[in-house]
Short mmCIF file of C-alpha atoms and ligand atoms in Angstrom, two decimals:
data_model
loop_
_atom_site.label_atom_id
_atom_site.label_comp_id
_atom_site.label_asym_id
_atom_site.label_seq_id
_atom_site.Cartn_x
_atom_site.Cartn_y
_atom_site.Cartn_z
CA UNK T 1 -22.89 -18.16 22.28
CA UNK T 2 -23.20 -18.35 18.61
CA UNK T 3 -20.81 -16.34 16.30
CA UNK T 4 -21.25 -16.07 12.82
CA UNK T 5 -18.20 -14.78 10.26
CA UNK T 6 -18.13 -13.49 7.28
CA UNK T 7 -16.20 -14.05 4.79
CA UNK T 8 -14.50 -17.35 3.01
CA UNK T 9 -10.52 -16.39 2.86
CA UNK T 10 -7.29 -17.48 5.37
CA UNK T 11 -8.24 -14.38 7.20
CA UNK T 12 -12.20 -15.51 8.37
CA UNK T 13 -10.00 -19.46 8.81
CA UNK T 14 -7.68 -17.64 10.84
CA UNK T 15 -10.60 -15.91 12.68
CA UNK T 16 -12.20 -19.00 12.96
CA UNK T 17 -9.44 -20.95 14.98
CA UNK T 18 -8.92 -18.28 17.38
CA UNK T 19 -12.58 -17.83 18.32
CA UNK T 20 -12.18 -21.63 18.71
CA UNK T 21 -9.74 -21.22 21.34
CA UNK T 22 -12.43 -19.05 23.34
CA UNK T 23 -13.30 -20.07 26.89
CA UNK T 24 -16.95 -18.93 25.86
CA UNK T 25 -16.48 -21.83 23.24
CA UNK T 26 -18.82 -20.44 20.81
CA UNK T 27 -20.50 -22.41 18.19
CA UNK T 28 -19.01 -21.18 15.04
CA UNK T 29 -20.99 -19.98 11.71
CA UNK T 30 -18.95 -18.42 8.61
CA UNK T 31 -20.90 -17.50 5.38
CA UNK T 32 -19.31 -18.41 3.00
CA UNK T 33 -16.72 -20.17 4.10
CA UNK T 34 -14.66 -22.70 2.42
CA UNK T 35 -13.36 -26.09 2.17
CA UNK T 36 -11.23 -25.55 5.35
CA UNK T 37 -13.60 -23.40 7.35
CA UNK T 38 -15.90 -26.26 7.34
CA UNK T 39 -13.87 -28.14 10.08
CA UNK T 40 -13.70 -25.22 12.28
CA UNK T 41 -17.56 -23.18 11.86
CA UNK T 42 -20.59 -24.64 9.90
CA UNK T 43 -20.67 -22.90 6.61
CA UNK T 44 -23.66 -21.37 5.07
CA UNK T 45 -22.21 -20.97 1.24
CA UNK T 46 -25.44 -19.93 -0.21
CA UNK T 47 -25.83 -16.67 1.72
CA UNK T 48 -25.32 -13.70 -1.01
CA UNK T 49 -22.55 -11.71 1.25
CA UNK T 50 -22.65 -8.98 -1.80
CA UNK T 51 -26.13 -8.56 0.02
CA UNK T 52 -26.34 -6.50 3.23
CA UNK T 53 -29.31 -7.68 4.17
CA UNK T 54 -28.79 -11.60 2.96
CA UNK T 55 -26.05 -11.06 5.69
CA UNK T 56 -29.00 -9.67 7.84
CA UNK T 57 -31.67 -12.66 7.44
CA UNK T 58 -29.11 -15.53 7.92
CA UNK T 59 -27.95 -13.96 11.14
CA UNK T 60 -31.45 -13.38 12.26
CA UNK T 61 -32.51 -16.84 11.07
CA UNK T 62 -29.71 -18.51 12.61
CA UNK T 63 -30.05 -16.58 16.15
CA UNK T 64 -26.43 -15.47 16.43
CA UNK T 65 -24.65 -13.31 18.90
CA UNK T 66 -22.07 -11.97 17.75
CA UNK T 67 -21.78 -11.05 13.63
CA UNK T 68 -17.80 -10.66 12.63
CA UNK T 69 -17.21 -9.39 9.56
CA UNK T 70 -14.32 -9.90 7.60
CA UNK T 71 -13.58 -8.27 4.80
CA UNK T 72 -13.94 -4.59 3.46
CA UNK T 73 -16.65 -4.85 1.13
CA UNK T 74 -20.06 -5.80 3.53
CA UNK T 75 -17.91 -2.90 5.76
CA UNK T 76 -18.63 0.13 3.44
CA UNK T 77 -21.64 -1.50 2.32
CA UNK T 78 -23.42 -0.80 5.75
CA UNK T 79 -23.52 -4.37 7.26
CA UNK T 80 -22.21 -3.30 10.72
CA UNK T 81 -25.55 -0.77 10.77
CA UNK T 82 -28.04 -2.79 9.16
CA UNK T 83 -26.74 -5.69 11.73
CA UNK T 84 -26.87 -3.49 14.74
CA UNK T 85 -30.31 -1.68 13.20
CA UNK T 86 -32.19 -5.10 13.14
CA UNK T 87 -30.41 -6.26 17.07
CA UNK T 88 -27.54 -8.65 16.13
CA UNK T 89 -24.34 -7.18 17.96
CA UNK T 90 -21.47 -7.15 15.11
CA UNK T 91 -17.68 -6.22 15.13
CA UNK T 92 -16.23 -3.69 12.82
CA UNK T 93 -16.89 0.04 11.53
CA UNK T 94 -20.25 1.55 10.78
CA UNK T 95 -20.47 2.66 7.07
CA UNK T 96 -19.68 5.84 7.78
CA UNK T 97 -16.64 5.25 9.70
CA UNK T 98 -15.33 2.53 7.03
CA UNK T 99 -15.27 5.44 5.15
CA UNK T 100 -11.32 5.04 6.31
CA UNK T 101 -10.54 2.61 3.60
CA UNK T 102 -13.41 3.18 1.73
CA UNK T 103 -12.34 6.73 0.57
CA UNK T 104 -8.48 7.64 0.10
CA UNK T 105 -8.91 11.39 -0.25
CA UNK T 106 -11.26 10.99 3.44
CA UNK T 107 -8.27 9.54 4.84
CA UNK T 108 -6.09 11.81 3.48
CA UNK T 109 -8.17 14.61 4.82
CA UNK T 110 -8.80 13.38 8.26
CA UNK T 111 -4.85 12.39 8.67
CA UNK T 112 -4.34 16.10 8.01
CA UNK T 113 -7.10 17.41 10.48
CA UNK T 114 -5.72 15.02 12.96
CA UNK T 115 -2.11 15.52 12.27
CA UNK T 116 -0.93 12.14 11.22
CA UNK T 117 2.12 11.35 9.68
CA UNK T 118 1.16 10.84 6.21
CA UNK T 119 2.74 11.67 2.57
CA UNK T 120 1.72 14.86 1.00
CA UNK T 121 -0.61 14.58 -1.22
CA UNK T 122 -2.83 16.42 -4.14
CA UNK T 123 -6.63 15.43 -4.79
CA UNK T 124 -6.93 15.11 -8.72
CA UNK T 125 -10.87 15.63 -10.00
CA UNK T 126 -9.80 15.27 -14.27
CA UNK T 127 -7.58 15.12 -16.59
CA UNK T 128 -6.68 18.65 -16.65
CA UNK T 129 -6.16 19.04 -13.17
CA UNK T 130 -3.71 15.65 -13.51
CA UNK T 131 -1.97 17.07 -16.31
CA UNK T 132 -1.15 20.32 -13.94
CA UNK T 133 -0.18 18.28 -11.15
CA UNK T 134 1.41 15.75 -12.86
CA UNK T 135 4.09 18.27 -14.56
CA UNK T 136 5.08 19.72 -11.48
CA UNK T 137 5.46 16.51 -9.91
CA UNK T 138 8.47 15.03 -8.27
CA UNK T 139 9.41 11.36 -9.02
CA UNK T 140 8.79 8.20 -8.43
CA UNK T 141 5.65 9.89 -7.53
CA UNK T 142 2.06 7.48 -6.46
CA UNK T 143 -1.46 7.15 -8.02
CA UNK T 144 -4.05 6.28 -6.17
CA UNK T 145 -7.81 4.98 -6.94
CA UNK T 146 -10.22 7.36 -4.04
CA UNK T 147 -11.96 4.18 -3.95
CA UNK T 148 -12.04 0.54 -2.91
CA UNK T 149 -9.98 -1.08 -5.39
CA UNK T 150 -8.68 -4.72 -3.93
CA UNK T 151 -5.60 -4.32 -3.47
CA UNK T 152 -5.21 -3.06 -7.30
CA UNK T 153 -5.58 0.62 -7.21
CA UNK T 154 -2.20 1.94 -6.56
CA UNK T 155 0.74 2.64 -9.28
CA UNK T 156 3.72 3.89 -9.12
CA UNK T 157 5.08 6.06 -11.36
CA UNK T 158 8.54 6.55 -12.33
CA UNK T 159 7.97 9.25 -14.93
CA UNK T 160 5.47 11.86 -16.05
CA UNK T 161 4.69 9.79 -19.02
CA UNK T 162 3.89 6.66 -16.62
CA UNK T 163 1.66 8.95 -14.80
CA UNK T 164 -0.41 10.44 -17.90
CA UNK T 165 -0.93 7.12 -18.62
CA UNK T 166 -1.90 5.18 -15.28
CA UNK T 167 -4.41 9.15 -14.60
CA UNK T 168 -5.35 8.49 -18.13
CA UNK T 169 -6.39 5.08 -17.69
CA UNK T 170 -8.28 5.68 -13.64
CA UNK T 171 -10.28 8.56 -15.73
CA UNK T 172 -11.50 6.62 -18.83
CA UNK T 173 -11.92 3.18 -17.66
CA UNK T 174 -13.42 4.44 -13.76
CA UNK T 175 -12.15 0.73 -13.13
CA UNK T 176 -13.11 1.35 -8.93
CA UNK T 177 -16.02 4.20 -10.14
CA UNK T 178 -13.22 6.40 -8.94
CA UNK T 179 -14.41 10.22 -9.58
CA UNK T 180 -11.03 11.12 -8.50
CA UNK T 181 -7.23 10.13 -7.95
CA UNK T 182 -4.79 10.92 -5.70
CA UNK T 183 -1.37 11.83 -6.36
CA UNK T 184 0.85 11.25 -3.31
CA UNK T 185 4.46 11.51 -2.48
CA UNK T 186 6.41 8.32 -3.06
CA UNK T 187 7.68 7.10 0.54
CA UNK T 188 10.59 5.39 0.90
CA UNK T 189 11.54 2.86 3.58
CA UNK T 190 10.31 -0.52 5.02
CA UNK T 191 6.24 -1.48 5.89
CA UNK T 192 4.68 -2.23 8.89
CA UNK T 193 0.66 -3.50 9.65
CA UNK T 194 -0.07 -2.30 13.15
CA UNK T 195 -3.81 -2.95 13.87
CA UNK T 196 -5.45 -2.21 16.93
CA UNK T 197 -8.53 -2.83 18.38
CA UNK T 198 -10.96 0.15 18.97
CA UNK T 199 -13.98 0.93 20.83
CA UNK T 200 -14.29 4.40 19.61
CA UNK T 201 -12.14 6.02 22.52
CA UNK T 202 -9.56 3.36 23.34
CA UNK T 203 -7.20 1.56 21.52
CA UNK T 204 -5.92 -1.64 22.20
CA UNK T 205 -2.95 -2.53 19.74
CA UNK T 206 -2.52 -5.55 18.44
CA UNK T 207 1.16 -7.20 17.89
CA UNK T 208 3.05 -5.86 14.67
CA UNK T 209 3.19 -8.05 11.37
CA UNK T 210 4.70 -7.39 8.29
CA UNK T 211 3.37 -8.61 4.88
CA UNK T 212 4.99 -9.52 1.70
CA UNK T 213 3.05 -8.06 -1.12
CA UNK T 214 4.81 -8.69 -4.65
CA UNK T 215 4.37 -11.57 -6.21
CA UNK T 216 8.06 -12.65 -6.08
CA UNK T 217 11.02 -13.37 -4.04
CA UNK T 218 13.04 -9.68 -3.72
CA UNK T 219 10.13 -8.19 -3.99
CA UNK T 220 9.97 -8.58 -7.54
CA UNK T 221 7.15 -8.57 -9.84
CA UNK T 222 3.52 -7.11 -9.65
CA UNK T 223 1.63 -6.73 -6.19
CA UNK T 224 -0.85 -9.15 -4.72
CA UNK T 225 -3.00 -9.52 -1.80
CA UNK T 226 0.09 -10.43 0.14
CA UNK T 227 2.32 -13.57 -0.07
CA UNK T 228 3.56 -14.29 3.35
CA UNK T 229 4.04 -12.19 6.67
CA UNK T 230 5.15 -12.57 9.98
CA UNK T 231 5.17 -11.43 13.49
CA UNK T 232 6.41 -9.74 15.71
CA UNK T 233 8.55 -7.45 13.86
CA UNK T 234 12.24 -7.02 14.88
CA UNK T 235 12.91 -3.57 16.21
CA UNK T 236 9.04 -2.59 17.05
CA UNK T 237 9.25 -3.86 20.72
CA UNK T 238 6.18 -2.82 23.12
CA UNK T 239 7.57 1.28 23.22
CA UNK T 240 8.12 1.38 19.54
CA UNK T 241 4.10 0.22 19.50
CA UNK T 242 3.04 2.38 21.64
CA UNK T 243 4.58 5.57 20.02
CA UNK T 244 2.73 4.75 16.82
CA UNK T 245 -0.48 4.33 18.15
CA UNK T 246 -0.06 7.15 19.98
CA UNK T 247 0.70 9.63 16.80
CA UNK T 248 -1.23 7.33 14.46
CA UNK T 249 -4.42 5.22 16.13
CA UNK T 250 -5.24 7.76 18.83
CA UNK T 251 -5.62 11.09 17.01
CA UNK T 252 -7.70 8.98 14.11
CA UNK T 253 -10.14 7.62 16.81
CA UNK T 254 -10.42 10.62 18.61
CA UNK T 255 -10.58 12.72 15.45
CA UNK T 256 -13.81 10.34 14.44
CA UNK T 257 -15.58 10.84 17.77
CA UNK T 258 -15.18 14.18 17.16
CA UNK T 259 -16.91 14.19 14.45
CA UNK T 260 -19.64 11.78 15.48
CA UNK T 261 -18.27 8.63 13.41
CA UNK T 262 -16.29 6.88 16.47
CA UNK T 263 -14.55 4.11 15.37
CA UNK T 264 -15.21 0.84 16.35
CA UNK T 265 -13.54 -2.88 15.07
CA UNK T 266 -10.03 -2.92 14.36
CA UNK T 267 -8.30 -0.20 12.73
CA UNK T 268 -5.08 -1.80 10.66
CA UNK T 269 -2.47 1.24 9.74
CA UNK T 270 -0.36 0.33 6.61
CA UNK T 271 3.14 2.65 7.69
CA UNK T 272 6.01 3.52 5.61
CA UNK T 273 8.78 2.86 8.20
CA UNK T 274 11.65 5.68 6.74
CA UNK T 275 14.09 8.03 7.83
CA UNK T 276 11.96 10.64 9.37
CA UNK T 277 9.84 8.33 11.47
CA UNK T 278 6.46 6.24 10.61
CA UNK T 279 3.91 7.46 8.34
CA UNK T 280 0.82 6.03 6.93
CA UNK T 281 0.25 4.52 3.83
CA UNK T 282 -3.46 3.51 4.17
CA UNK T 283 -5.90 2.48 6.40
CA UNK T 284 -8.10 -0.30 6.23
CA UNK T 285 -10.95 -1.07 9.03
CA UNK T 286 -10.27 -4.59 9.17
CA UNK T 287 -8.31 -7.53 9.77
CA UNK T 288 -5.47 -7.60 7.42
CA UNK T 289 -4.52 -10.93 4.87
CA UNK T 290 -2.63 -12.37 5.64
CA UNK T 291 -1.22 -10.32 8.80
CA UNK T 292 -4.02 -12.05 11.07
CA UNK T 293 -2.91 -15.58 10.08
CA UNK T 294 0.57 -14.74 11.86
CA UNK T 295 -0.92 -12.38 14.80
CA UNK T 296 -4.10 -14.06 16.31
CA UNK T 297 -1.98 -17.54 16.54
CA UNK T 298 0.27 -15.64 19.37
CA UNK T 299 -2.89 -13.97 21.05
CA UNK T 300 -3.17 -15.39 24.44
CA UNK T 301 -6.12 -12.91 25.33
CA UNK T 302 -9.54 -14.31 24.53
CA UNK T 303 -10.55 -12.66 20.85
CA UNK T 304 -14.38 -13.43 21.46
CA UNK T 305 -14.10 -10.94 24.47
CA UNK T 306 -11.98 -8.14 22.76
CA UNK T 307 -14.13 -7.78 19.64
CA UNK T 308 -17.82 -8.31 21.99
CA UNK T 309 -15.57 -4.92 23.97
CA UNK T 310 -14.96 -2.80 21.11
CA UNK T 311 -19.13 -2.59 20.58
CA UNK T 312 -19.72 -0.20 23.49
CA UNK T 313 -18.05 3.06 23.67
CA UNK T 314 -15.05 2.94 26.62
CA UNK T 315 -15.48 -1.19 26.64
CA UNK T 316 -12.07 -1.62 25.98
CA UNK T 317 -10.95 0.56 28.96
CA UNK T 318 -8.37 -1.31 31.01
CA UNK T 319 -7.72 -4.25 28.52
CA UNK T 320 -5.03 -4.99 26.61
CA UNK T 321 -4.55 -7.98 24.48
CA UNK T 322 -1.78 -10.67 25.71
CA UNK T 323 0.63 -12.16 22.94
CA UNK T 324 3.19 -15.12 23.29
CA UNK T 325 6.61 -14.43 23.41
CA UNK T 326 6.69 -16.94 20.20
CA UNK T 327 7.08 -16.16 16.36
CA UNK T 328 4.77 -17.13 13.59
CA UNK T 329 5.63 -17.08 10.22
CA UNK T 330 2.75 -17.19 7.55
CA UNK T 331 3.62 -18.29 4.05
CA UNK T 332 1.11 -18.15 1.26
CA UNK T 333 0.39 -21.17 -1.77
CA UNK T 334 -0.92 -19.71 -4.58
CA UNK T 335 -2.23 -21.02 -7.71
CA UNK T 336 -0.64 -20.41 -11.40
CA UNK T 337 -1.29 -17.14 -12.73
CA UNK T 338 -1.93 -15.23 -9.68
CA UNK T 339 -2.14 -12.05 -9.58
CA UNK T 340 -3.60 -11.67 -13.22
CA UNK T 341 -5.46 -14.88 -13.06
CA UNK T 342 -6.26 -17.80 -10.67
CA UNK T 343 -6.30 -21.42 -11.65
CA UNK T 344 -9.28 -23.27 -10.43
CA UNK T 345 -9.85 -27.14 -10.04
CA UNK T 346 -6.33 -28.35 -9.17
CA UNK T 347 -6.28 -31.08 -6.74
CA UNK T 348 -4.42 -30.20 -3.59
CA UNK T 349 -2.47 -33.04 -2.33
CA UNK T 350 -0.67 -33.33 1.18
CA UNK T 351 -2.50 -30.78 3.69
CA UNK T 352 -3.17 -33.19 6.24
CA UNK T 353 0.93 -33.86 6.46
CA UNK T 354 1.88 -30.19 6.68
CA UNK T 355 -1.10 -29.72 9.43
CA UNK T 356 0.82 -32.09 11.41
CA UNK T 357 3.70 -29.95 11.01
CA UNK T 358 1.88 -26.23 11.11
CA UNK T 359 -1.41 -24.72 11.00
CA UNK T 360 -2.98 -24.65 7.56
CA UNK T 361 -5.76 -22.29 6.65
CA UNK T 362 -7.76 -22.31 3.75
CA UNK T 363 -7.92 -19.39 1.86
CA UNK T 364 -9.15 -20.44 -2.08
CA UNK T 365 -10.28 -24.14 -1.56
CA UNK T 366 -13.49 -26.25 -2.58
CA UNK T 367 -14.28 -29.49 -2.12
CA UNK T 368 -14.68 -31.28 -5.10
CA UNK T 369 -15.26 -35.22 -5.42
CA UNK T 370 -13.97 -35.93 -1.61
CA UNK T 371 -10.83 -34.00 -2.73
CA UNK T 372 -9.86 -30.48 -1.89
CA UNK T 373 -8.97 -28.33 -4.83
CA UNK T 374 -7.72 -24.84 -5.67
CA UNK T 375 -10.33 -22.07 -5.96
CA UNK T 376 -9.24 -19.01 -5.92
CA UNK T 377 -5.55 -16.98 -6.29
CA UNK T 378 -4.38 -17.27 -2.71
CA UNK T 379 -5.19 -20.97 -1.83
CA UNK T 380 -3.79 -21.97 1.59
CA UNK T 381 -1.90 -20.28 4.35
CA UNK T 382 0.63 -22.37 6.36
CA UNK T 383 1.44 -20.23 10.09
CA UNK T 384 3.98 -22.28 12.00
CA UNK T 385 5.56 -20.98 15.56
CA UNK T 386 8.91 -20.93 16.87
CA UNK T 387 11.21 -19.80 19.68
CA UNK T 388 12.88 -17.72 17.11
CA UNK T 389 11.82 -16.96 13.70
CA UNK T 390 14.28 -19.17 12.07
CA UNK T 391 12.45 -22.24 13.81
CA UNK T 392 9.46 -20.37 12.63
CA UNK T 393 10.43 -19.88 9.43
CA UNK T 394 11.90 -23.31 9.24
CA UNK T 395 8.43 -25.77 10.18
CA UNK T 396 6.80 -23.25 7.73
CA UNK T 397 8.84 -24.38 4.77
CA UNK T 398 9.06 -27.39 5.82
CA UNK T 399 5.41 -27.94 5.74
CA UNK T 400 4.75 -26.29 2.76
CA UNK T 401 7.08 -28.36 1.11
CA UNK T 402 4.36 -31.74 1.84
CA UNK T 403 1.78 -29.67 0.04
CA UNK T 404 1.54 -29.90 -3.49
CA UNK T 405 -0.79 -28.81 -6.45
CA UNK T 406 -0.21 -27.85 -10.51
CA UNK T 407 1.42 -24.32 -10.60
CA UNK T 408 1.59 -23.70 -7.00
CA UNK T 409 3.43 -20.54 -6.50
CA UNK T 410 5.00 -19.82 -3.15
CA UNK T 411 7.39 -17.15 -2.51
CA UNK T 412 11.34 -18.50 -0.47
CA UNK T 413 12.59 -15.59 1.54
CA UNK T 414 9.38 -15.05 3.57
CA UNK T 415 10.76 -13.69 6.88
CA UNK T 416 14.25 -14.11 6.05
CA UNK T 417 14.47 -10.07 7.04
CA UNK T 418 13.51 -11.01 10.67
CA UNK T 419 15.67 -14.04 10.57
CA UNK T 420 18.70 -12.14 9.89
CA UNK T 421 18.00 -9.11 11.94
CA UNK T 422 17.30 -11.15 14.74
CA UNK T 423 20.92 -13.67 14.82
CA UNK T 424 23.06 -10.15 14.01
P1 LIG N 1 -2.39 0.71 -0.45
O1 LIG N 1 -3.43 0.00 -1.27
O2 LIG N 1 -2.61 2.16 -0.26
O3 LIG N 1 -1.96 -0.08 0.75
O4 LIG N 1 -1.04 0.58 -1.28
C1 LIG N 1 -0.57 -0.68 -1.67
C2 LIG N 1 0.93 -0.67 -1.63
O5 LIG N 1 1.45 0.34 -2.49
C3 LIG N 1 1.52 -0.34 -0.27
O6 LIG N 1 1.53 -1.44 0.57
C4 LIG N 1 2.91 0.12 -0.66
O7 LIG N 1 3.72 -1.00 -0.98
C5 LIG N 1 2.63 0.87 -1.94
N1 LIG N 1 2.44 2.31 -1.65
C6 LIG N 1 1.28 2.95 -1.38
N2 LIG N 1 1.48 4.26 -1.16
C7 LIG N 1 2.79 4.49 -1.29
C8 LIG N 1 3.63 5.64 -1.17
N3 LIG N 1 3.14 6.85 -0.89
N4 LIG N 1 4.96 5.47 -1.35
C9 LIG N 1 5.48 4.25 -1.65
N5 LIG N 1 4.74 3.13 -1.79
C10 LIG N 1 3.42 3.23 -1.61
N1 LIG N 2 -2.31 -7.51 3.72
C1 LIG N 2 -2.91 -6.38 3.14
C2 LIG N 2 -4.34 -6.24 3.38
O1 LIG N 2 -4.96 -6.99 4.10
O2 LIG N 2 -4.91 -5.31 2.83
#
């Protein structure tokens, strides 16, 4: 069986490895890939994965099976459909259902229809209809971009002022090609990724993972992609799971089948965990990054099998994906000036020390010269296991510490929560 991935971050790496761990033992593709990836899949970097149907002709040209698709972009974009449309079977959301993350105020609207815990929210359209709502307001209150925005789209406002200013700037500069914001109550409390695997009826969830998203240690400074997670999560045992899938995953999937959009790929809920219970944050119809780094090195079921289920509607009926009673503990190298900037063309020394030590996945690498160097923001992805998460936590840091490269960032209390929670 031939797979091909999409995408070229620690998330498609991540992907990679555990597809390699298949009993089908596929032969791996990944377009674009990177200088990691290339170990694992063989990587087609000219393929223009802006391009639905460049995605299209290299998967027909190369003959594959199976098409898994990474990121959110190629999601909204329609590649699931065009895929499907021209006979190559691929994992995720059709357009219309990727709608999830592609759309806040659809979200918003089909949490409500399907009664999911959410915060309350207001659709703004302009700038009068901000300056209304933004008066009456409550704060810290949110602003949010309806659109995809990388990570970016989301401020929070302490004041009135703050939020004339961040609705003034969404309106004028249409940075995402927003047509409207949403103003949302500010949720207090600790986050949790819970994805689970769909097949537009069932849901199959996967193990819980939480992700560091500021920049620094405390949670300090501006937000990123995501700096570190781990998994499982202390206090969200197997019952904990299964209540929020139950008042989160469920009524979404069924909510999109009614509606003729089921649901299929993996549907990753972004919760607020507070006083009055769970409630969601966002949705995205993908794998998260870097949540799947820590989570698909404990799956014991075979991935290749779970994402060829969720394609046909009930396929997933009966299964349940396995995890290890281990912990993994992700951390996240980045390059100087990330999140504003990215340095590019730093040589990376000491990655095939810390592999002895932990995984390593590639996230921003190229190969330059025989040497790997940085190219990109987030630049490698060290997962190691453990018994408990301080031994997790532990061979992580320690094999971070062998890699080195100018202005490498890396945030010091990854996990520390979990380490803590888990000797009191
Ligand atoms: P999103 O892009 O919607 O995941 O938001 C990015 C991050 O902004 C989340 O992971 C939270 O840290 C924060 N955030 C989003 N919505 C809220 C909210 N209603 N209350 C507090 N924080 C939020
Ligand atoms: N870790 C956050 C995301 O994947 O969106």
């Amino acid at each position: 069986m031939r797979v091909l991935i999409v995408g070229g971050g620690g998330r498609e790496h991540a992907i990679a490895k555990a597809l390699r761990r298949s009993p089908h033992s596929p032969e791996l593709l990944c377009t674009p890939g990177n200088a990691g990836i290339s170990a694992d899949a063989e990587c087609l970097p000219d393929v223009d994965t802006g391009n639905v149907e460049a995605i299209v002709a290299a998967a027909r040209e190369r003959g594959v099976d199976l098409v898994v698709v990474g990121p959110e972009a190629p999601l909204v974009a329609g590649a699931v459909d065009a895929l499907e449309a021209a006979g190559v079977p691929a994992f995720g959301p059709s357009a219309a259902a990727a709608e999830l993350e592609g759309s806040k105020s659809f979200a918003k609207e089909l949490m409500k229809a399907a009664e999911v815990p959410t915060a309350s929210h207001v659709l703004l359209r302009d700038h009068e209809e901000a300056a209304e709502h933004l008066a009456q307001a409550s704060y810290p209150a949110v602003l949010k971009a309806d659109g995809l925005a990388a990570g970016k789209g989301v401020i929070i406002c302490q004041s009135e002022a703050e939020a004339l200013e961040a609705a003034a700037v969404f309106f004028t500069e249409r940075r995402f090609g927003e047509t409207a914001v949403v103003l949302e109550e500010f949720l207090d409390g600790e986050e949790l990724s819970l994805l689970a695997l769909c097949d537009g009826e069932n849901v199959v969830p996967l193990a819980p993972a939480q992700d560091y998203k500021r920049i620094f240690d405390g949670d300090a400074g501006p937000n990123t992609g995501g700096m570190g997670s781990y998994s499982p999560v202390p206090g969200f045992g197997a019952a904990e799971v299964e209540e929020i899938v139950d008042s989160v995953h469920r009524p979404v999937v069924a909510e999109m089948a009614r509606r003729g959009i089921p649901f299929h790929g993996v549907l990753y809920a972004g919760l607020m965990i507070g006083s009055s219970g769970p409630k969601v944050l966002e949705f995205n119809v993908r794998f998260g990054d870097p949540e799947t780094q820590a989570v698909l090195p404990r799956l014991r079921s075979d991935l290749l099998d779970l994402c060829l289920a969720t394609r046909e509607p009930g396929g997933l009926a009966g299964s349940q994906a396995e995890f290890g009673d281990d912990w993994a503990v992700t951390l996240v190298l980045a390059s100087a000036g990330y999140p504003e900037s990215s340095s590019k063309g730093d040589v990376i020394r000491g990655i095939g020390e810390a592999a002895e030590l932990a995984e390593v996945t590639h996230a921003g690498t190229a190969e330059r010269d025989g040497e790997v160097v940085t190219a990109g923001g987030r630049v490698l992805n060290v997962t190691a296991l453990g018994g408990t998460p301080a031994e997790a936590r532990d061979r992580a840091y320690d094999a971070a510490q062998r890699i080195s490269f100018d202005g490498m960032q890396i945030r010091t209390d990854i996990a520390a929560r979990a380490v803590e929670r888990v000797a009191s």
